[in-house]
Short mmCIF file of C-alpha atoms in Angstrom, two decimals:
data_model
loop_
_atom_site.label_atom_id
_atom_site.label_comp_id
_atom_site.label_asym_id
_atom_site.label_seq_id
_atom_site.Cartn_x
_atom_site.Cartn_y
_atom_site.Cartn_z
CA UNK A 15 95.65 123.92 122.37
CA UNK A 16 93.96 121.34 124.48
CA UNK A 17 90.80 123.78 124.44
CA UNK A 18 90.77 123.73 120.67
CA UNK A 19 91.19 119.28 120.19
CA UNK A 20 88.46 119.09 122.74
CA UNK A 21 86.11 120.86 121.00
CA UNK A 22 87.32 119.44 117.88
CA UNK A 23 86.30 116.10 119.31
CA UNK A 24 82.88 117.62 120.60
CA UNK A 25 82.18 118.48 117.31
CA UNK A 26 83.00 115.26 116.04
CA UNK A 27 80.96 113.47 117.86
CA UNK A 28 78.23 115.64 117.23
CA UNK A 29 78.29 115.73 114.32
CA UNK A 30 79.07 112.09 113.69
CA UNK A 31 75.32 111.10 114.52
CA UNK A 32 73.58 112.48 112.40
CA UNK A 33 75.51 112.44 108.98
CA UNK A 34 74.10 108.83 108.74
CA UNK A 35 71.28 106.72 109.98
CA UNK A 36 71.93 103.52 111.61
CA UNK A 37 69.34 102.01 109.68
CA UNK A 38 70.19 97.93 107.93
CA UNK A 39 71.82 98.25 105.02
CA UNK A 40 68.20 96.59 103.20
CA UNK A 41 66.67 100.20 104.45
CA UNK A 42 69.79 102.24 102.86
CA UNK A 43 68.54 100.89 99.21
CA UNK A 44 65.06 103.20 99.22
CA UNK A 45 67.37 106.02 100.52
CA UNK A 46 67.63 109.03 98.47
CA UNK A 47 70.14 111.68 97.90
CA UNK A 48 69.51 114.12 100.47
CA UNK A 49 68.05 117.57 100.24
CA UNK A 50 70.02 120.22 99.13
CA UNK A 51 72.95 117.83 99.02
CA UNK A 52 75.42 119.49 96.66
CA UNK A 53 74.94 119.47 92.86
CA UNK A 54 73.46 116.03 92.64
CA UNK A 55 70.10 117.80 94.29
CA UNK A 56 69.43 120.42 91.75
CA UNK A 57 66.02 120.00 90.19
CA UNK A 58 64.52 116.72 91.82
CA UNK A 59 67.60 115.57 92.93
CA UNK A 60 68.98 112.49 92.95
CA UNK A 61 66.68 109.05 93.97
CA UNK A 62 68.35 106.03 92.09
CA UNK A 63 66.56 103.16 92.42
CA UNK A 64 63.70 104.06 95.39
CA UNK A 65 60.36 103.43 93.06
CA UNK A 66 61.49 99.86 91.84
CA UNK A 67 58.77 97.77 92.21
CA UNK A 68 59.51 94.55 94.71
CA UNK A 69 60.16 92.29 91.85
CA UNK A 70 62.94 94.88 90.59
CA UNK A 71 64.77 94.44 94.02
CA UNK A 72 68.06 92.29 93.88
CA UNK A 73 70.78 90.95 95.34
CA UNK A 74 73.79 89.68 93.69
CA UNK A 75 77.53 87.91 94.19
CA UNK A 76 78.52 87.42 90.89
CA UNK A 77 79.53 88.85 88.03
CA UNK A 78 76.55 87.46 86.13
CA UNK A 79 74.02 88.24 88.71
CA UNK A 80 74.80 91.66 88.48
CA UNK A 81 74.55 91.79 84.67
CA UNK A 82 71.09 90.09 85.15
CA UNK A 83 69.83 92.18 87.57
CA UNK A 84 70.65 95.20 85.17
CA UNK A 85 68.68 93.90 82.93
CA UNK A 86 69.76 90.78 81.18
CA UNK A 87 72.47 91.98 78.25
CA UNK A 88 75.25 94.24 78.82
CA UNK A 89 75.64 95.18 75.56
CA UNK A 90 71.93 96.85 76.14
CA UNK A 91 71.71 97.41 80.14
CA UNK A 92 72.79 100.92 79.82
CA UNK A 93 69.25 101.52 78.43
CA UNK A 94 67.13 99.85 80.78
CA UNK A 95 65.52 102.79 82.52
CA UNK A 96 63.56 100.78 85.14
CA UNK A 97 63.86 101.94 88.72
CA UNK A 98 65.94 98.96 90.66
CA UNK A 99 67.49 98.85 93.74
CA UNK A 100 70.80 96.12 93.45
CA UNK A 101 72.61 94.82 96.34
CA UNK A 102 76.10 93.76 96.64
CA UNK A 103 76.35 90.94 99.11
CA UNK A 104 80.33 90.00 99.02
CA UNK A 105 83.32 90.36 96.80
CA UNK A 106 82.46 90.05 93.18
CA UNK A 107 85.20 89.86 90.56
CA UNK A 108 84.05 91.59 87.44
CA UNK A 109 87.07 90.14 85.18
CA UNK A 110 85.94 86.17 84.77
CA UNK A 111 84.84 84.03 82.27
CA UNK A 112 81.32 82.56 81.92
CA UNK A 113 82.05 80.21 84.66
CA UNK A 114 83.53 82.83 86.89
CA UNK A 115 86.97 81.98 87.05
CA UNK A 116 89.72 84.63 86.94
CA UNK A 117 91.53 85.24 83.50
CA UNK A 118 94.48 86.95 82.13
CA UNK A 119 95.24 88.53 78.61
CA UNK A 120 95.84 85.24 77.47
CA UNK A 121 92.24 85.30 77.60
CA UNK A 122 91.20 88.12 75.88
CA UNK A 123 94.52 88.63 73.40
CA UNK A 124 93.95 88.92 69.77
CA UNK A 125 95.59 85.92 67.97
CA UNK A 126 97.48 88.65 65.71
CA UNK A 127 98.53 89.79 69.17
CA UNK A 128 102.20 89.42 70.47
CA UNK A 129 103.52 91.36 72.77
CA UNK A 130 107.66 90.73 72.08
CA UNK A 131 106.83 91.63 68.66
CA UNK A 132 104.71 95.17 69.50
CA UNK A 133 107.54 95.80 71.74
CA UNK A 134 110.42 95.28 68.54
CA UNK A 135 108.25 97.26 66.01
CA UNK A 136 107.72 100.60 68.58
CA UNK A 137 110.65 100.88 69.77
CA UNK A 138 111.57 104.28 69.76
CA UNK A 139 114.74 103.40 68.43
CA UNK A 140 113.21 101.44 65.23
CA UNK A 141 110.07 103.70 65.04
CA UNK A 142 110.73 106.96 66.57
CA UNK A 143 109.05 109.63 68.51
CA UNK A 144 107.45 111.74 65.57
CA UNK A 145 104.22 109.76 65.04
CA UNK A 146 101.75 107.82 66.90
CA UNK A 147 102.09 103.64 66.69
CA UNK A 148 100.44 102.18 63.51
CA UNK A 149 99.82 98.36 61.77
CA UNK A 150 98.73 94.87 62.23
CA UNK A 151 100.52 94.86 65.92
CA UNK A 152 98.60 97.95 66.81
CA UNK A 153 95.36 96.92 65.23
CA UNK A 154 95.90 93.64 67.39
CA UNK A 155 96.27 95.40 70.59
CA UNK A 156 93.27 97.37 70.05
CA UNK A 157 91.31 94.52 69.36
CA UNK A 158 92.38 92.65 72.29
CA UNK A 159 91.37 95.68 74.33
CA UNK A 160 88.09 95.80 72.85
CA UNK A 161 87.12 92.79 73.82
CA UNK A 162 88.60 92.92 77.23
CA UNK A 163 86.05 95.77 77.56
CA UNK A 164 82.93 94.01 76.39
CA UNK A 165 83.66 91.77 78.90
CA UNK A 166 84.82 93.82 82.22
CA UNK A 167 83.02 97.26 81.47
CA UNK A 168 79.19 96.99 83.25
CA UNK A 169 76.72 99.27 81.83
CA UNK A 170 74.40 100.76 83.99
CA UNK A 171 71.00 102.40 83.05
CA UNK A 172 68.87 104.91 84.57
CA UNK A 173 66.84 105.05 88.01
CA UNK A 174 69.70 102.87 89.54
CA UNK A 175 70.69 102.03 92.90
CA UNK A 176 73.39 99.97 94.01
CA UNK A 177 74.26 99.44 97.22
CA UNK A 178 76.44 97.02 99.32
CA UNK A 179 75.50 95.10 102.04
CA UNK A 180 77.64 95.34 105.30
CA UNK A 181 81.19 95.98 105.31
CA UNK A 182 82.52 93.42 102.87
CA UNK A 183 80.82 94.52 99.66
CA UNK A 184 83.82 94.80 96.79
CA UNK A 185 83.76 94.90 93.10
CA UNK A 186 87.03 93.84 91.96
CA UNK A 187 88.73 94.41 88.50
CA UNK A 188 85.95 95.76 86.46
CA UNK A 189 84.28 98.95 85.53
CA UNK A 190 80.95 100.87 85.92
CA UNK A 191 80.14 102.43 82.53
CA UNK A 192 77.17 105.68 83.37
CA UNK A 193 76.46 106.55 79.65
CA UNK A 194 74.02 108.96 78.78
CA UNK A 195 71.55 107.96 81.51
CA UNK A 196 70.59 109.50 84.91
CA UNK A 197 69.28 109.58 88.10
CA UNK A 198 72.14 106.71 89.59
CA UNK A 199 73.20 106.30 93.43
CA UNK A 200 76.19 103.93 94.38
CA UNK A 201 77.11 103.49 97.85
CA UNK A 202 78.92 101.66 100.15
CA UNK A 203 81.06 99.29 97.63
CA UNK A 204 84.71 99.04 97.72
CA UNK A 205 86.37 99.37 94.38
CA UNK A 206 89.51 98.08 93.21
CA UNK A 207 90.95 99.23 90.13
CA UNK A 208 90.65 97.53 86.76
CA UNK A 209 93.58 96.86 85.04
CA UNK A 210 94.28 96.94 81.00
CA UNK A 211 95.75 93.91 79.71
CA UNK A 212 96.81 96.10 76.71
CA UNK A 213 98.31 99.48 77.20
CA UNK A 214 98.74 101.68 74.08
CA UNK A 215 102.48 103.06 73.30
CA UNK A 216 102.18 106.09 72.60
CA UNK A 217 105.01 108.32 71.32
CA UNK A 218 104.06 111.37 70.70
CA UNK A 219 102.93 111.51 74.38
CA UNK A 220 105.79 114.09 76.09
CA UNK A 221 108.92 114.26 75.60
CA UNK A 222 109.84 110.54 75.75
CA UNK A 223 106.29 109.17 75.05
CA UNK A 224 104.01 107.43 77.35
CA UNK A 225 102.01 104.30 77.99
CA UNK A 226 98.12 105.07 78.02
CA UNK A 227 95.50 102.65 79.29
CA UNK A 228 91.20 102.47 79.49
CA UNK A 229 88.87 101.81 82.32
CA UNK A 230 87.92 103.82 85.25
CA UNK A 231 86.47 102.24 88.07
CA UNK A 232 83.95 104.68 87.73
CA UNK A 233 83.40 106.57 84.21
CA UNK A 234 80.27 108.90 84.42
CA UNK A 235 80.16 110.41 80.21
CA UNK A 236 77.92 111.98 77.72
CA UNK A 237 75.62 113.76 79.31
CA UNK A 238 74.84 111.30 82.07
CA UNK A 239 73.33 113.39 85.00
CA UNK A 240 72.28 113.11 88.48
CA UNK A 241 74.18 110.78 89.89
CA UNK A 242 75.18 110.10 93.64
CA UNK A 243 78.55 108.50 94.67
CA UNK A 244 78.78 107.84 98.09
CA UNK A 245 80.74 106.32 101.41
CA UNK A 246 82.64 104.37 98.64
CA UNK A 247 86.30 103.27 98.39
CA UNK A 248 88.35 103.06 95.83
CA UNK A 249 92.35 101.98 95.25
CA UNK A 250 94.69 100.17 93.12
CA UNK A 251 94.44 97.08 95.81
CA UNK A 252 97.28 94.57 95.45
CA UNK A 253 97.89 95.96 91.57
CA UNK A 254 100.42 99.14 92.22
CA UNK A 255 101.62 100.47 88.98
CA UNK A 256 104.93 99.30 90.50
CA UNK A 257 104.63 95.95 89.91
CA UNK A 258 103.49 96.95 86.47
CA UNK A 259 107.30 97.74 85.14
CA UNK A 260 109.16 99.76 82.55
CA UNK A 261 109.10 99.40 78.87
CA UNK A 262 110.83 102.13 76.89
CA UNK A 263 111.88 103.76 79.62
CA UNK A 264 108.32 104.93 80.76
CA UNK A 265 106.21 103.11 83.35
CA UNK A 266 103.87 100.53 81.71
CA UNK A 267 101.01 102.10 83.03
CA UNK A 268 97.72 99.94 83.21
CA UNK A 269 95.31 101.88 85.46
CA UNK A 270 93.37 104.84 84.39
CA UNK A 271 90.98 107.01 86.86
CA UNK A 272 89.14 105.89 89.49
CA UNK A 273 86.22 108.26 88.88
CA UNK A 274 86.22 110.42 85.96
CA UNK A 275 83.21 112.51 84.65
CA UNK A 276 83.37 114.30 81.35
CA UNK A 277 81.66 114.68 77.84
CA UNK A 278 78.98 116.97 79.01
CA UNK A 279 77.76 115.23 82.59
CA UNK A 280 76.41 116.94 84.88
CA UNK A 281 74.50 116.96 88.59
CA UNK A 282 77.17 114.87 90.23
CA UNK A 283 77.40 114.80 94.14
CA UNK A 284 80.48 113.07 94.85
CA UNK A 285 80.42 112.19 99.13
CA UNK A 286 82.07 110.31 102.10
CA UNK A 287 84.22 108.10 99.77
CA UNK A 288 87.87 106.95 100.30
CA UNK A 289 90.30 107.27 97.17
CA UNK A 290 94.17 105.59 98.25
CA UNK A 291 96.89 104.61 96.51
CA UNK A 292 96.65 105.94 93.02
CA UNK A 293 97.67 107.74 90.23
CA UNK A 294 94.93 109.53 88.08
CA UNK A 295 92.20 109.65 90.50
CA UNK A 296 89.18 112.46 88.92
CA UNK A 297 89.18 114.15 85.58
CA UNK A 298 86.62 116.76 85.59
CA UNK A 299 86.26 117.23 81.98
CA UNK A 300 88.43 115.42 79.47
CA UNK A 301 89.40 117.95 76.62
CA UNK A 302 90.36 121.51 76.50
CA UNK A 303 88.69 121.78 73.28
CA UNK A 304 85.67 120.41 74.24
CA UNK A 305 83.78 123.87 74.22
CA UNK A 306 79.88 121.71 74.28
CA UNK A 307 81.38 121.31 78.15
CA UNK A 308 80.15 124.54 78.88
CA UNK A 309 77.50 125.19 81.40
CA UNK A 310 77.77 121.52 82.23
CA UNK A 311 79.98 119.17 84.62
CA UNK A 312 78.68 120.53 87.68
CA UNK A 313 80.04 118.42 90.55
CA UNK A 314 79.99 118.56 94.37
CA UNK A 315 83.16 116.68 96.08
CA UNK A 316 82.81 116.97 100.05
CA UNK A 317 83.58 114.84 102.85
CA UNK A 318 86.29 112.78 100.64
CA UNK A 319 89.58 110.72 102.06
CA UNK A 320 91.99 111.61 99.42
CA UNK A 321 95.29 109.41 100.83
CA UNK A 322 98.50 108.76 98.74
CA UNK A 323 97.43 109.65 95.59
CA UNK A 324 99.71 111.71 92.99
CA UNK A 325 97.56 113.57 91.30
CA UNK A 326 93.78 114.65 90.30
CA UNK A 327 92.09 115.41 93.14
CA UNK A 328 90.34 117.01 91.15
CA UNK A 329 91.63 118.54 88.01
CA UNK A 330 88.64 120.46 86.59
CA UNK A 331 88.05 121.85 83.00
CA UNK A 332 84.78 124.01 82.17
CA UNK A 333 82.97 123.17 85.74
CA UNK A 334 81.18 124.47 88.26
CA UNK A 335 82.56 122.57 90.86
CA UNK A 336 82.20 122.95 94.69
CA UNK A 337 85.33 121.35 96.48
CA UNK A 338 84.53 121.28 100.43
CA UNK A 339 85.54 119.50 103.76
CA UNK A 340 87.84 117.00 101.73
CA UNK A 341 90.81 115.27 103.90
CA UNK A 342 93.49 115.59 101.95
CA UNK A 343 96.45 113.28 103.45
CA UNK A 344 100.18 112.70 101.85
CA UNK A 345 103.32 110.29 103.14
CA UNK A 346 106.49 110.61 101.56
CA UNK A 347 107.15 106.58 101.94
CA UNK A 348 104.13 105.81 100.18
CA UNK A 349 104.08 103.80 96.91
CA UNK A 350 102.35 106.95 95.22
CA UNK A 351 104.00 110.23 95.28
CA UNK A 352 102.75 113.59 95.46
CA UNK A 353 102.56 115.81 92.43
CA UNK A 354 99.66 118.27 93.02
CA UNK A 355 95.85 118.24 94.34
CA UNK A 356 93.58 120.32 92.81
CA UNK A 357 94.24 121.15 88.97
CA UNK A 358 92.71 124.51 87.61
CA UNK A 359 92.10 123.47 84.26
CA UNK A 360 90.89 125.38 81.00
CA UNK A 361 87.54 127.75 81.73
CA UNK A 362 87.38 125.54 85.38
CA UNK A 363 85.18 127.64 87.89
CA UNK A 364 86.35 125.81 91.35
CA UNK A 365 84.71 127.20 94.57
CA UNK A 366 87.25 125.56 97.07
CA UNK A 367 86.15 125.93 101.06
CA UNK A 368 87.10 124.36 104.22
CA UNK A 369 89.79 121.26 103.27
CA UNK A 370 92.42 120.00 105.22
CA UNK A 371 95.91 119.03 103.81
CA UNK A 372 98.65 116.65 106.04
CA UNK A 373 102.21 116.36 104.86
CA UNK A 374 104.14 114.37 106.67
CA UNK A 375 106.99 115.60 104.65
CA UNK A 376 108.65 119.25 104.08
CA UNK A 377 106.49 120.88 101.10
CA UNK A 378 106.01 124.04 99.95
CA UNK A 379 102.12 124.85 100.04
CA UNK A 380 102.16 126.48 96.84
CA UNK A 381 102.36 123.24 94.71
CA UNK A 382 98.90 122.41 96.26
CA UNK A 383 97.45 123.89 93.33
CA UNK A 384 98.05 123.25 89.62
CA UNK A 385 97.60 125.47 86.83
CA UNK A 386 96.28 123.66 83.69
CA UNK A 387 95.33 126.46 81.65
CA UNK A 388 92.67 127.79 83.62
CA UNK A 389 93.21 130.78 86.11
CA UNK A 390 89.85 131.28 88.17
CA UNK A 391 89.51 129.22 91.63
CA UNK A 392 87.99 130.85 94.46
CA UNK A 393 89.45 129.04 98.15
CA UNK A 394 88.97 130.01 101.56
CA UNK A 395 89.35 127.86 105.04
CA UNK A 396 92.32 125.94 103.98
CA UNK A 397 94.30 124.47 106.87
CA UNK A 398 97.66 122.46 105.51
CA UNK A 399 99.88 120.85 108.25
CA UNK A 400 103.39 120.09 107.09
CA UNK A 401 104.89 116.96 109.30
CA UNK A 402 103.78 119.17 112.98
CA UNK A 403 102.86 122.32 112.19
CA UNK A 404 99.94 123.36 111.52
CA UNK A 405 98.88 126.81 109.63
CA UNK A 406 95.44 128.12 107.77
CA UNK A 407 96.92 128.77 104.31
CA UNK A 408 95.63 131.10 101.65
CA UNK A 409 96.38 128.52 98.74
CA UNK A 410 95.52 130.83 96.10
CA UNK A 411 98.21 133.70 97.39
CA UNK A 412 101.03 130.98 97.76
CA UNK A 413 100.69 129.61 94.16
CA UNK A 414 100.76 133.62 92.84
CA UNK A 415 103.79 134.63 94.99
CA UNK A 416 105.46 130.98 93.54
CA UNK A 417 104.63 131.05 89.46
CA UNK A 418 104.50 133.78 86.79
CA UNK A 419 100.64 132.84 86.06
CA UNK A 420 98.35 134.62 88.42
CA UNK A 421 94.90 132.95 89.95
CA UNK A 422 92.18 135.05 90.18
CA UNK A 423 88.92 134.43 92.56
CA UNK A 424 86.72 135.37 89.94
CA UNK A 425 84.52 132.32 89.61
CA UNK A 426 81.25 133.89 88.34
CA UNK A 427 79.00 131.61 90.99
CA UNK A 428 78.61 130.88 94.68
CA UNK A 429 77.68 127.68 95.68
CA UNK A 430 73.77 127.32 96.85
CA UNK A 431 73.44 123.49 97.05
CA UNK A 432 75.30 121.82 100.01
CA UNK A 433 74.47 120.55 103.36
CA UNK A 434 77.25 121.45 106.75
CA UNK A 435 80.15 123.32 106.06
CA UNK A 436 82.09 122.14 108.97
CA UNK A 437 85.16 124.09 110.80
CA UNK A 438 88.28 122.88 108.49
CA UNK A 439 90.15 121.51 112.20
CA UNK A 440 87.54 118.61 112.38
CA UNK A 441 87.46 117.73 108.88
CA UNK A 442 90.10 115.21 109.55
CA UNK A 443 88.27 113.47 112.69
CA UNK A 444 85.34 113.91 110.43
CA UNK A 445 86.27 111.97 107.57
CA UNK A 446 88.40 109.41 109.47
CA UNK A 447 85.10 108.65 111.34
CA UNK A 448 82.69 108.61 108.50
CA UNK A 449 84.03 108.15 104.84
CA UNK A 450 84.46 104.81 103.02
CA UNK A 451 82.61 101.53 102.62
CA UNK A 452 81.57 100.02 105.92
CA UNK A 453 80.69 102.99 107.42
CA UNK A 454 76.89 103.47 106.96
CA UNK A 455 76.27 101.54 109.67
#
């Protein structure tokens, strides 16, 4: 045993020196995505922002200078194609006002809007669980949303990079809207979660309905393609859906994903980041009958932190997507509880290799993996530990023995596109060492 940590630890340490430069964080802007670095390299890869001009260069610490630096209008930034490189110097709060103060849904509510009164007129006692909410309440709430998301959902356009500088860069509260544009790198920021003012009720959702909410910290859509998301983290922060409450019974739930990509994307490498203390962390396609997602929504994830989440991590429909070296680590005190990792969703095409999974907590390895209509997920390497032991686990033969539905390895690709597949045992000294903001340095 002491044979095999010690060469664990040689290997990270090896290893550890050359997965990044140790060049100033000015230098990381004109980086590009790296050859051959998972799906994000097919074609001519992935270079962001690296041919902006020197007047095209920026650095930003507010909500407006960011905007500006886009391009001048977010209601039109999405289609400014010019190559620019943006810097993040410091913590930037995305939901202000002009003069950058903090607001509420006071702010942003519709004057129709009143919350008592949406509550009265959907209660499932008064309005049942038959139909989905309608009338001037509902209309209200959907116009307060609206304009809560013209206001905290950035648009970015084409040929971007954004980058943080040092170990404090943070974007707080908002979202980054990748709509129908490419070639986009964003590194080194640390997210925290946007939260909607004005969750929809939504009956019909379940058995005993459901609260439903916008805003990823991260929503790649439409056909947006190329696009590098790296050494990254992302969390709820202080907003838990805890302190969120209960209306109706059900959990009044105001976070959505941290980083979804659906409608069609594609070309995604998805690297080094840290996602904590979440729900719904990355939808891979957003419909089942969404056929157009065919061929598309190919997406590399390696490298990844994936720590007290509950579920998403990913859960695929219609991809071709490569899911290697991820860290995948679960406590049963945490404020997020464990449902399932990786979700096999309708048509999906996973190629799993190579991730580690820590329980500290009794669990039975086949509820690893989650069948959502799809059946095809090739794995191999797979090490879980459950609280000291330690076992290589075929994940796909532990969810057949457990469920009537049967996985099948029959993928119909092989990965070509991806960088060091390292030995699963150092994955978690790996991406302890190297994944997150901060850590470029």
């Amino acid at each position: 045993m002491k044979k095999v940590v010690g060469f664990v630890l040689m290997l990270a340490l090896i290893f550890s020196g050359n997965l990044t430069s140790e060049a100033s964080s000015r230098s990381l802007g004109n980086e590009v995505l790296p050859k051959n670095d998972g799906w994000a390299a097919y074609g001519e890869g992935t270079t962001g922002g690296a041919k902006a001009d020197k007047n095209q260069i920026y650095t930003v610490s507010t909500k407006r200078d960011l905007i500006q630096a886009l391009g001048g209008n977010n209601a039109t930034n999405g289609k400014n194609a010019t190559s620019k490189v943006i810097y993040v110097k410091g913590k930037i709060e995305l939901n202000v006002d002009v003069n950058n103060q903090s607001v509420g849904a006071e702010y942003y509510a519709d004057p129709a809007y009143d919350f008592s009164e949406y509550l009265k007129a959907y209660d499932p006692m008064v309005w049942g669980y038959s139909e989905e909410v309608y009338g001037p309440l509902e209309d209200a709430r959907a116009r307060s949303q609206k304009k809560q998301k013209n206001e905290m959902v950035i648009n970015i356009g084409s040929n971007t990079t954004i980058i943080g500088i040092g170990k404090d860069a943070k974007l707080i509260g908002g979202s980054l809207m990748l709509n129908n544009v490419e070639n986009i790198i964003i590194r080194n920021i640390e997210f925290e979660a946007p939260v909607d003012f004005f969750p929809q009720w939504d009956p019909t959702d379940g058995e005993y309905g459901e609260w439903n909410s916008e805003y990823d910290n991260i929503s790649i859509i439409n056909g947006t393609h190329h696009v590098w998301i790296d050494h990254n983290t992302f969390s709820d922060g202080k907003n838990t859906d805890k302190s969120f409450g209960t209306y109706f019974g059900r959990l009044y739930q105001k976070h959505d994903g941290l980083l979804d990509i659906t409608n069609g994307s594609n070309y995604v490498t998805v690297s080094y980041n840290i996602f904590k203390d979440h729900d719904k962390v990355s939808l891979i396609g957003s419909s089942d009958s969404r056929i157009s997602d065919r061929e598309t929504l190919k997406v590399t994830l390696h490298h990844n932190y994936y720590q007290n989440l509950t579920q998403r991590l990913p859960r695929v429909r219609f991809g071709e997507v490569h899911v290697y070296n991820n860290f995948y680590e679960f406590q049963q005190n945490a404020t997020y509880g464990f449902d399932y990792a990786i979700g096999v969703g309708q048509e999906s095409k996973l190629y799993v290799q190579n991730n580690y999974f820590k329980f500290d907590f009794a669990i039975d390895p086949s509820k690893i993996l989650k069948h959502w209509k799809g059946t095809s997920i090739y794995e191999d390497g797979s090490i879980v530990q459950v609280k000291k032991s330690v076992q290589r686990v075929d994940l796909i033969q532990a969810f057949n023995q457990a469920n009537e539905v049967q996985f099948n390895e029959e993928v119909g690709w092989k990965p070509e596109r991806y960088t060091n597949i390292h030995p699963t045992m150092a994955v978690p000294i790996l991406v302890n060492l190297k994944a997150g903001s901060g850590k470029l340095f």
